[in-house]
């Protein structure tokens, strides 16, 4: 997994049990090929459940709709709890969620991510989400293009 625990490290990290990632690419942003990364801070209790209302955005994508999609999908995550000395323990983790469009150019840092051109996915070293039915893909923060005014002297 590509998440990291926050605070004291357990002997065994929590393990995500979801077969498919619950993150869904917002259709309007998918159509515009908008990409981004969201990092969530999630608190997992000693039973492996996400503590209700504990999830926060640790790092925004810069797009409210992507951040909201990550937050919404996180409610469906299931984990095998972290363990210390063989006993389940609660833990706080940072979980990256990557939204990638298969037809968009890679973002800065994406070269290290394996790309399956057949599907768009969301990864947390998980794959990003495709419009409505897809999974999440991986990478770094979105690059925003800026335009400069021409000046005459």
CSV table of N, CA and C in Angstrom, one decimal:
chain,number,residue,atom,x,y,z
A,1,UNK,N,0.8,-1.2,0.0
A,1,UNK,CA,0.0,0.0,0.0
A,1,UNK,C,0.9,1.2,0.0
A,2,UNK,N,0.4,2.3,-0.5
A,2,UNK,CA,1.2,3.5,-0.5
A,2,UNK,C,0.6,4.5,0.4
A,3,UNK,N,0.2,4.1,1.6
A,3,UNK,CA,-0.2,5.1,2.6
A,3,UNK,C,0.8,5.0,3.7
A,4,UNK,N,0.8,6.0,4.5
A,4,UNK,CA,1.7,6.0,5.7
A,4,UNK,C,0.9,6.3,6.9
A,5,UNK,N,1.4,5.7,8.0
A,5,UNK,CA,0.7,5.9,9.3
A,5,UNK,C,1.2,7.2,9.9
A,6,UNK,N,0.4,7.8,10.7
A,6,UNK,CA,0.7,9.1,11.4
A,6,UNK,C,0.8,8.8,12.9
A,7,UNK,N,1.9,9.2,13.4
A,7,UNK,CA,2.2,8.9,14.9
A,7,UNK,C,3.0,7.6,15.0
A,8,UNK,N,2.8,6.9,16.1
A,8,UNK,CA,3.5,5.7,16.4
A,8,UNK,C,3.2,4.6,15.4
A,9,UNK,N,4.2,4.0,14.8
A,9,UNK,CA,4.1,3.0,13.8
A,9,UNK,C,3.7,1.7,14.4
A,10,UNK,N,2.6,1.0,13.9
A,10,UNK,CA,2.2,-0.3,14.4
A,10,UNK,C,3.2,-1.3,13.8
A,11,UNK,N,3.2,-2.5,14.4
A,11,UNK,CA,4.1,-3.6,13.8
A,11,UNK,C,3.6,-4.0,12.4
A,12,UNK,N,2.3,-4.0,12.3
A,12,UNK,CA,1.6,-4.4,11.0
A,12,UNK,C,0.7,-3.3,10.6
A,13,UNK,N,0.9,-2.8,9.4
A,13,UNK,CA,0.1,-1.7,8.9
A,13,UNK,C,-1.3,-2.2,8.5
A,14,UNK,N,-2.3,-1.3,8.5
A,14,UNK,CA,-3.7,-1.8,8.1
A,14,UNK,C,-3.6,-2.2,6.6
A,15,UNK,N,-4.5,-3.1,6.3
A,15,UNK,CA,-4.6,-3.6,4.9
A,15,UNK,C,-6.0,-3.3,4.3
A,16,UNK,N,-6.0,-2.7,3.2
A,16,UNK,CA,-7.3,-2.3,2.5
A,16,UNK,C,-7.9,-3.6,2.0
A,17,UNK,N,-9.2,-3.8,2.3
A,17,UNK,CA,-9.9,-5.0,1.9
A,17,UNK,C,-10.7,-4.9,0.7
A,18,UNK,N,-10.9,-3.6,0.2
A,18,UNK,CA,-11.8,-3.4,-0.9
A,18,UNK,C,-11.2,-4.0,-2.2
A,19,UNK,N,-12.0,-4.8,-2.9
A,19,UNK,CA,-11.6,-5.4,-4.2
A,19,UNK,C,-11.5,-4.3,-5.2
A,20,UNK,N,-12.4,-3.4,-5.2
A,20,UNK,CA,-12.4,-2.3,-6.2
A,20,UNK,C,-12.4,-1.0,-5.4
A,21,UNK,N,-11.7,0.0,-5.9
A,21,UNK,CA,-11.7,1.3,-5.2
A,21,UNK,C,-13.0,2.0,-5.3
A,22,UNK,N,-13.5,2.6,-4.2
A,22,UNK,CA,-14.8,3.3,-4.2
A,22,UNK,C,-14.8,4.7,-4.7
A,23,UNK,N,-13.7,5.2,-5.2
A,23,UNK,CA,-13.6,6.6,-5.7
A,23,UNK,C,-14.1,6.8,-7.1
A,24,UNK,N,-15.0,7.7,-7.3
A,24,UNK,CA,-15.6,7.9,-8.6
A,24,UNK,C,-15.2,9.3,-9.2
A,25,UNK,N,-14.7,9.3,-10.3
A,25,UNK,CA,-14.3,10.6,-11.0
A,25,UNK,C,-15.5,11.4,-11.3
A,26,UNK,N,-15.6,12.7,-10.9
A,26,UNK,CA,-16.7,13.5,-11.2
A,26,UNK,C,-16.9,13.6,-12.7
A,27,UNK,N,-18.0,13.2,-13.3
A,27,UNK,CA,-18.2,13.2,-14.8
A,27,UNK,C,-17.8,14.5,-15.5
A,28,UNK,N,-18.2,15.6,-14.9
A,28,UNK,CA,-17.8,16.9,-15.6
A,28,UNK,C,-16.3,17.1,-15.7
A,29,UNK,N,-15.6,16.8,-14.6
A,29,UNK,CA,-14.1,16.9,-14.7
A,29,UNK,C,-13.5,15.9,-15.6
A,30,UNK,N,-14.1,14.7,-15.6
A,30,UNK,CA,-13.6,13.6,-16.5
A,30,UNK,C,-13.7,14.0,-17.9
A,31,UNK,N,-14.9,14.6,-18.3
A,31,UNK,CA,-15.1,15.1,-19.6
A,31,UNK,C,-14.1,16.2,-20.0
A,32,UNK,N,-13.7,17.0,-19.1
A,32,UNK,CA,-12.7,18.0,-19.3
A,32,UNK,C,-11.3,17.6,-19.2
A,33,UNK,N,-11.1,16.3,-18.8
A,33,UNK,CA,-9.8,15.7,-18.7
A,33,UNK,C,-9.0,16.4,-17.5
A,34,UNK,N,-9.7,16.8,-16.5
A,34,UNK,CA,-9.0,17.4,-15.3
A,34,UNK,C,-8.5,16.3,-14.5
A,35,UNK,N,-7.3,16.4,-14.0
A,35,UNK,CA,-6.6,15.4,-13.2
A,35,UNK,C,-6.1,16.0,-11.9
A,36,UNK,N,-5.9,15.2,-10.9
A,36,UNK,CA,-5.4,15.7,-9.6
A,36,UNK,C,-5.2,14.6,-8.6
A,37,UNK,N,-4.5,15.0,-7.5
A,37,UNK,CA,-4.3,14.1,-6.4
A,37,UNK,C,-4.9,14.7,-5.1
A,38,UNK,N,-5.4,13.8,-4.3
A,38,UNK,CA,-6.0,14.2,-3.0
A,38,UNK,C,-5.3,13.3,-2.0
A,39,UNK,N,-4.8,13.9,-0.9
A,39,UNK,CA,-4.3,13.1,0.2
A,39,UNK,C,-5.3,13.2,1.4
A,40,UNK,N,-5.8,12.1,1.8
A,40,UNK,CA,-6.8,12.0,2.9
A,40,UNK,C,-6.1,11.6,4.2
A,41,UNK,N,-6.5,12.1,5.3
A,41,UNK,CA,-6.1,11.6,6.6
A,41,UNK,C,-7.3,10.9,7.1
A,42,UNK,N,-7.1,9.6,7.4
A,42,UNK,CA,-8.2,8.7,7.8
A,42,UNK,C,-7.8,8.0,9.1
A,43,UNK,N,-8.8,7.9,10.0
A,43,UNK,CA,-8.6,7.2,11.3
A,43,UNK,C,-9.3,5.9,11.2
A,44,UNK,N,-8.5,4.8,11.4
A,44,UNK,CA,-9.1,3.5,11.3
A,44,UNK,C,-9.1,2.9,12.7
A,45,UNK,N,-10.2,2.4,13.2
A,45,UNK,CA,-10.3,1.9,14.6
A,45,UNK,C,-9.7,0.5,14.7
A,46,UNK,N,-9.7,0.0,15.9
A,46,UNK,CA,-9.1,-1.4,16.1
A,46,UNK,C,-9.9,-2.5,15.5
A,47,UNK,N,-11.1,-2.2,14.9
A,47,UNK,CA,-11.9,-3.2,14.2
A,47,UNK,C,-11.6,-3.1,12.7
A,48,UNK,N,-10.9,-2.1,12.2
A,48,UNK,CA,-10.6,-1.9,10.8
A,48,UNK,C,-11.6,-1.0,10.1
A,49,UNK,N,-12.5,-0.4,10.9
A,49,UNK,CA,-13.6,0.5,10.4
A,49,UNK,C,-13.1,2.0,10.4
A,50,UNK,N,-13.5,2.7,9.4
A,50,UNK,CA,-13.2,4.2,9.3
A,50,UNK,C,-14.1,4.8,10.4
A,51,UNK,N,-13.5,5.6,11.3
A,51,UNK,CA,-14.2,6.3,12.3
A,51,UNK,C,-15.1,7.4,11.6
A,52,UNK,N,-16.4,7.3,11.8
A,52,UNK,CA,-17.3,8.3,11.1
A,52,UNK,C,-16.8,9.8,11.4
A,53,UNK,N,-16.9,10.6,10.4
A,53,UNK,CA,-16.5,12.0,10.4
A,53,UNK,C,-15.1,12.3,10.8
A,54,UNK,N,-14.2,11.3,10.7
A,54,UNK,CA,-12.8,11.5,11.0
A,54,UNK,C,-11.9,11.8,9.8
A,55,UNK,N,-12.4,11.6,8.6
A,55,UNK,CA,-11.7,11.8,7.4
A,55,UNK,C,-11.5,13.3,7.1
A,56,UNK,N,-10.3,13.7,6.8
A,56,UNK,CA,-10.0,15.1,6.5
A,56,UNK,C,-9.2,15.1,5.2
A,57,UNK,N,-9.2,16.2,4.6
A,57,UNK,CA,-8.3,16.4,3.4
A,57,UNK,C,-7.0,16.9,4.0
A,58,UNK,N,-5.9,16.1,3.8
A,58,UNK,CA,-4.6,16.6,4.3
A,58,UNK,C,-3.9,17.4,3.2
A,59,UNK,N,-4.2,17.1,2.0
A,59,UNK,CA,-3.6,17.9,0.8
A,59,UNK,C,-4.7,17.9,-0.3
A,60,UNK,N,-5.1,19.1,-0.6
A,60,UNK,CA,-6.1,19.2,-1.7
A,60,UNK,C,-5.6,19.1,-3.1
A,61,UNK,N,-6.4,18.7,-4.0
A,61,UNK,CA,-6.1,18.6,-5.4
A,61,UNK,C,-6.1,19.9,-6.0
A,62,UNK,N,-6.8,20.9,-5.4
A,62,UNK,CA,-7.0,22.2,-6.0
A,62,UNK,C,-8.4,22.2,-6.7
A,63,UNK,N,-9.1,21.1,-6.7
A,63,UNK,CA,-10.4,21.0,-7.3
A,63,UNK,C,-11.4,20.5,-6.3
A,64,UNK,N,-12.4,21.3,-6.0
A,64,UNK,CA,-13.3,20.9,-4.9
A,64,UNK,C,-14.0,19.6,-5.3
A,65,UNK,N,-14.4,19.4,-6.6
A,65,UNK,CA,-15.1,18.2,-6.9
A,65,UNK,C,-14.3,16.9,-6.8
A,66,UNK,N,-13.0,17.0,-7.1
A,66,UNK,CA,-12.1,15.8,-6.8
A,66,UNK,C,-11.9,15.6,-5.3
A,67,UNK,N,-11.7,16.6,-4.6
A,67,UNK,CA,-11.6,16.5,-3.1
A,67,UNK,C,-12.9,15.8,-2.5
A,68,UNK,N,-14.0,16.3,-3.0
A,68,UNK,CA,-15.3,15.7,-2.5
A,68,UNK,C,-15.5,14.3,-2.9
A,69,UNK,N,-15.1,13.9,-4.1
A,69,UNK,CA,-15.2,12.5,-4.6
A,69,UNK,C,-14.3,11.6,-3.8
A,70,UNK,N,-13.1,12.1,-3.4
A,70,UNK,CA,-12.2,11.3,-2.6
A,70,UNK,C,-12.8,11.1,-1.2
A,71,UNK,N,-13.4,12.2,-0.6
A,71,UNK,CA,-14.0,12.1,0.7
A,71,UNK,C,-15.2,11.1,0.7
A,72,UNK,N,-16.0,11.3,-0.3
A,72,UNK,CA,-17.2,10.4,-0.4
A,72,UNK,C,-16.8,9.0,-0.6
A,73,UNK,N,-15.8,8.7,-1.4
A,73,UNK,CA,-15.4,7.3,-1.6
A,73,UNK,C,-14.8,6.7,-0.4
A,74,UNK,N,-14.1,7.5,0.4
A,74,UNK,CA,-13.4,7.0,1.6
A,74,UNK,C,-14.4,6.3,2.6
A,75,UNK,N,-15.7,6.8,2.5
A,75,UNK,CA,-16.7,6.2,3.5
A,75,UNK,C,-16.9,4.7,3.2
A,76,UNK,N,-16.6,4.2,2.0
A,76,UNK,CA,-16.8,2.8,1.7
A,76,UNK,C,-15.5,2.0,1.8
A,77,UNK,N,-14.4,2.5,2.3
A,77,UNK,CA,-13.2,1.8,2.5
A,77,UNK,C,-13.3,0.8,3.7
A,78,UNK,N,-12.8,-0.4,3.5
A,78,UNK,CA,-12.7,-1.4,4.6
A,78,UNK,C,-11.3,-1.8,4.8
A,79,UNK,N,-10.9,-2.0,6.0
A,79,UNK,CA,-9.5,-2.4,6.3
A,79,UNK,C,-9.4,-3.6,7.3
A,80,UNK,N,-8.4,-4.3,7.2
A,80,UNK,CA,-8.0,-5.2,8.3
A,80,UNK,C,-7.2,-4.3,9.2
A,81,UNK,N,-7.4,-4.3,10.5
A,81,UNK,CA,-6.8,-3.3,11.3
A,81,UNK,C,-5.3,-3.5,11.4
A,82,UNK,N,-4.6,-2.4,11.8
A,82,UNK,CA,-3.2,-2.4,12.1
A,82,UNK,C,-3.0,-3.2,13.4
A,83,UNK,N,-1.8,-3.7,13.6
A,83,UNK,CA,-1.5,-4.5,14.8
A,83,UNK,C,-0.2,-4.1,15.4
A,84,UNK,N,-0.2,-4.2,16.7
A,84,UNK,CA,1.0,-4.0,17.5
A,84,UNK,C,1.1,-5.2,18.5
A,85,UNK,N,2.2,-5.9,18.4
A,85,UNK,CA,2.3,-7.1,19.3
A,85,UNK,C,1.2,-8.1,19.1
A,86,UNK,N,0.7,-8.2,17.8
A,86,UNK,CA,-0.4,-9.1,17.5
A,86,UNK,C,-1.8,-8.6,17.8
A,87,UNK,N,-1.9,-7.5,18.5
A,87,UNK,CA,-3.2,-7.0,18.9
A,87,UNK,C,-3.7,-5.8,17.9
A,88,UNK,N,-4.9,-5.8,17.5
A,88,UNK,CA,-5.4,-4.8,16.7
A,88,UNK,C,-5.4,-3.4,17.4
A,89,UNK,N,-4.9,-2.4,16.7
A,89,UNK,CA,-4.8,-1.1,17.3
A,89,UNK,C,-5.4,0.0,16.3
A,90,UNK,N,-5.9,1.1,16.9
A,90,UNK,CA,-6.4,2.2,16.0
A,90,UNK,C,-5.2,2.9,15.4
A,91,UNK,N,-5.4,3.4,14.2
A,91,UNK,CA,-4.3,4.1,13.6
A,91,UNK,C,-4.8,5.2,12.7
A,92,UNK,N,-4.0,6.3,12.5
A,92,UNK,CA,-4.3,7.4,11.6
A,92,UNK,C,-3.4,7.2,10.4
A,93,UNK,N,-3.9,7.3,9.2
A,93,UNK,CA,-3.1,7.1,8.0
A,93,UNK,C,-3.3,8.3,7.0
A,94,UNK,N,-2.3,8.5,6.2
A,94,UNK,CA,-2.5,9.4,5.1
A,94,UNK,C,-2.6,8.5,3.8
A,95,UNK,N,-3.7,8.7,3.1
A,95,UNK,CA,-4.1,7.9,2.0
A,95,UNK,C,-4.2,8.7,0.7
A,96,UNK,N,-3.2,8.6,-0.3
A,96,UNK,CA,-3.3,9.3,-1.5
A,96,UNK,C,-4.4,8.7,-2.4
A,97,UNK,N,-5.1,9.6,-3.1
A,97,UNK,CA,-6.1,9.2,-4.1
A,97,UNK,C,-5.7,10.0,-5.4
A,98,UNK,N,-5.5,9.2,-6.5
A,98,UNK,CA,-5.1,9.8,-7.7
A,98,UNK,C,-6.2,9.7,-8.8
A,99,UNK,N,-6.5,10.9,-9.4
A,99,UNK,CA,-7.5,10.9,-10.4
A,99,UNK,C,-6.8,11.2,-11.7
A,100,UNK,N,-6.8,10.2,-12.6
A,100,UNK,CA,-6.1,10.3,-13.9
A,100,UNK,C,-7.1,9.9,-15.0
A,101,UNK,N,-7.0,10.7,-16.1
A,101,UNK,CA,-7.8,10.5,-17.3
A,101,UNK,C,-6.9,9.8,-18.3
A,102,UNK,N,-7.4,8.7,-19.0
A,102,UNK,CA,-6.5,7.9,-19.9
A,102,UNK,C,-6.0,8.7,-21.1
A,103,UNK,N,-6.8,9.7,-21.5
A,103,UNK,CA,-6.4,10.5,-22.7
A,103,UNK,C,-5.7,11.8,-22.4
A,104,UNK,N,-5.5,12.1,-21.1
A,104,UNK,CA,-4.8,13.4,-20.7
A,104,UNK,C,-3.3,13.1,-20.6
A,105,UNK,N,-2.6,14.2,-20.8
A,105,UNK,CA,-1.1,14.0,-20.7
A,105,UNK,C,-0.8,13.8,-19.2
A,106,UNK,N,0.3,13.1,-19.0
A,106,UNK,CA,0.7,12.8,-17.6
A,106,UNK,C,1.0,14.1,-16.8
A,107,UNK,N,0.8,14.0,-15.5
A,107,UNK,CA,1.1,15.1,-14.7
A,107,UNK,C,2.6,15.0,-14.3
A,108,UNK,N,3.1,16.1,-13.7
A,108,UNK,CA,4.5,16.0,-13.2
A,108,UNK,C,4.6,14.9,-12.2
A,109,UNK,N,5.6,14.1,-12.4
A,109,UNK,CA,5.8,12.9,-11.4
A,109,UNK,C,5.1,11.7,-11.8
A,110,UNK,N,4.3,11.7,-12.9
A,110,UNK,CA,3.6,10.5,-13.3
A,110,UNK,C,4.5,9.5,-14.0
A,111,UNK,N,5.7,9.8,-14.4
A,111,UNK,CA,6.5,8.9,-15.1
A,111,UNK,C,6.9,7.7,-14.3
A,112,UNK,N,6.8,7.8,-13.0
A,112,UNK,CA,7.1,6.6,-12.1
A,112,UNK,C,5.9,5.7,-12.0
A,113,UNK,N,4.7,6.1,-12.5
A,113,UNK,CA,3.5,5.3,-12.3
A,113,UNK,C,3.3,4.4,-13.6
A,114,UNK,N,3.0,3.2,-13.3
A,114,UNK,CA,2.6,2.3,-14.4
A,114,UNK,C,1.3,2.7,-15.0
A,115,UNK,N,1.2,2.8,-16.3
A,115,UNK,CA,-0.1,3.3,-16.9
A,115,UNK,C,-0.7,2.2,-17.7
A,116,UNK,N,-1.9,1.8,-17.4
A,116,UNK,CA,-2.6,0.9,-18.2
A,116,UNK,C,-3.6,1.7,-19.1
A,117,UNK,N,-3.2,1.8,-20.4
A,117,UNK,CA,-4.0,2.6,-21.3
A,117,UNK,C,-5.4,2.1,-21.6
A,118,UNK,N,-5.7,0.8,-21.2
A,118,UNK,CA,-7.0,0.2,-21.5
A,118,UNK,C,-8.0,0.8,-20.5
A,119,UNK,N,-7.6,1.2,-19.3
A,119,UNK,CA,-8.5,1.7,-18.3
A,119,UNK,C,-8.0,2.9,-17.6
A,120,UNK,N,-8.9,3.7,-17.1
A,120,UNK,CA,-8.5,4.9,-16.3
A,120,UNK,C,-8.8,4.4,-14.9
A,121,UNK,N,-7.8,4.6,-14.0
A,121,UNK,CA,-8.1,4.1,-12.6
A,121,UNK,C,-7.6,5.1,-11.6
A,122,UNK,N,-7.9,4.8,-10.3
A,122,UNK,CA,-7.5,5.6,-9.2
A,122,UNK,C,-6.6,4.8,-8.3
A,123,UNK,N,-5.5,5.3,-7.9
A,123,UNK,CA,-4.6,4.4,-7.1
A,123,UNK,C,-4.2,5.0,-5.8
A,124,UNK,N,-4.0,4.2,-4.9
A,124,UNK,CA,-3.3,4.6,-3.7
A,124,UNK,C,-2.1,3.6,-3.6
A,125,UNK,N,-1.3,3.8,-4.4
A,125,UNK,CA,-0.2,3.1,-5.1
A,125,UNK,C,-0.7,1.8,-5.2
A,126,UNK,N,-2.9,3.1,-4.8
A,126,UNK,CA,-4.2,2.8,-5.3
A,126,UNK,C,-4.5,3.4,-6.7
A,127,UNK,N,-5.3,2.9,-7.6
A,127,UNK,CA,-5.5,3.5,-8.9
A,127,UNK,C,-6.6,4.6,-8.9
A,128,UNK,N,-6.7,5.9,-9.7
A,128,UNK,CA,-7.8,6.9,-9.7
A,128,UNK,C,-9.1,6.5,-10.4
A,129,UNK,N,-10.1,7.3,-10.2
A,129,UNK,CA,-11.5,6.9,-10.6
A,129,UNK,C,-11.8,7.4,-12.0
A,130,UNK,N,-12.6,6.6,-12.7
A,130,UNK,CA,-13.1,6.9,-14.0
A,130,UNK,C,-14.5,7.4,-13.9
A,131,UNK,N,-15.0,8.1,-14.8
A,131,UNK,CA,-16.4,8.6,-14.7
A,131,UNK,C,-17.4,7.6,-14.3
A,132,UNK,N,-18.0,7.8,-13.2
A,132,UNK,CA,-19.1,7.0,-12.6
A,132,UNK,C,-18.7,5.6,-12.3
A,133,UNK,N,-18.1,4.8,-13.3
A,133,UNK,CA,-17.9,3.4,-13.1
A,133,UNK,C,-16.4,3.0,-13.0
A,134,UNK,N,-15.6,4.0,-13.1
A,134,UNK,CA,-14.1,3.6,-13.1
A,134,UNK,C,-13.5,3.5,-11.8
A,135,UNK,N,-12.2,3.1,-11.8
A,135,UNK,CA,-11.4,3.1,-10.6
A,135,UNK,C,-10.5,4.3,-10.6
A,136,UNK,N,-9.8,4.6,-9.4
A,136,UNK,CA,-8.8,5.7,-9.4
A,136,UNK,C,-7.4,5.4,-10.0
A,137,UNK,N,-6.2,6.4,-10.7
A,137,UNK,CA,-4.8,6.2,-11.2
A,137,UNK,C,-3.8,7.1,-10.4
A,138,UNK,N,-2.6,6.9,-10.6
A,138,UNK,CA,-1.6,7.5,-9.7
A,138,UNK,C,-0.7,8.7,-10.2
A,139,UNK,N,-0.3,9.6,-9.4
A,139,UNK,CA,0.7,10.6,-9.7
A,139,UNK,C,0.8,11.8,-8.7
A,140,UNK,N,1.4,12.9,-9.1
A,140,UNK,CA,1.6,14.0,-8.2
A,140,UNK,C,0.6,15.2,-8.5
A,141,UNK,N,0.8,16.3,-7.8
A,141,UNK,CA,-0.1,17.4,-7.8
A,141,UNK,C,-0.3,17.9,-9.2
A,142,UNK,N,-1.6,18.4,-9.4
A,142,UNK,CA,-1.9,18.9,-10.8
A,142,UNK,C,-1.1,20.1,-11.2
A,143,UNK,N,-0.7,20.2,-12.4
A,143,UNK,CA,0.0,21.3,-12.9
A,143,UNK,C,-1.0,22.3,-13.6
A,144,UNK,N,-0.9,23.5,-13.2
A,144,UNK,CA,-1.9,24.5,-13.7
A,144,UNK,C,-1.1,25.4,-14.7
A,145,UNK,N,-1.7,25.6,-15.9
A,145,UNK,CA,-1.1,26.4,-16.9
A,145,UNK,C,-1.4,27.9,-16.6
A,146,UNK,N,-0.5,28.7,-16.8
A,146,UNK,CA,-0.7,30.1,-16.6
A,146,UNK,C,-0.4,30.8,-17.9
A,147,UNK,N,-1.1,31.9,-18.2
A,147,UNK,CA,-0.7,32.7,-19.4
A,147,UNK,C,-0.1,34.0,-18.9
A,148,UNK,N,0.8,34.5,-19.7
A,148,UNK,CA,1.5,35.7,-19.3
A,148,UNK,C,1.1,36.8,-20.4
A,149,UNK,N,1.0,38.0,-19.9
A,149,UNK,CA,0.7,39.1,-20.8
A,149,UNK,C,2.0,39.5,-21.4
A,150,UNK,N,1.8,39.9,-22.7
A,150,UNK,CA,2.9,40.5,-23.4
A,150,UNK,C,3.1,41.9,-23.0
A,151,UNK,N,4.3,42.3,-22.7
A,151,UNK,CA,4.5,43.7,-22.3
A,151,UNK,C,5.4,44.3,-23.4
A,152,UNK,N,5.2,45.5,-23.6
A,152,UNK,CA,6.0,46.3,-24.5
A,152,UNK,C,6.8,47.3,-23.8
A,153,UNK,N,8.0,47.5,-24.2
A,153,UNK,CA,8.8,48.5,-23.5
A,153,UNK,C,9.2,49.6,-24.5
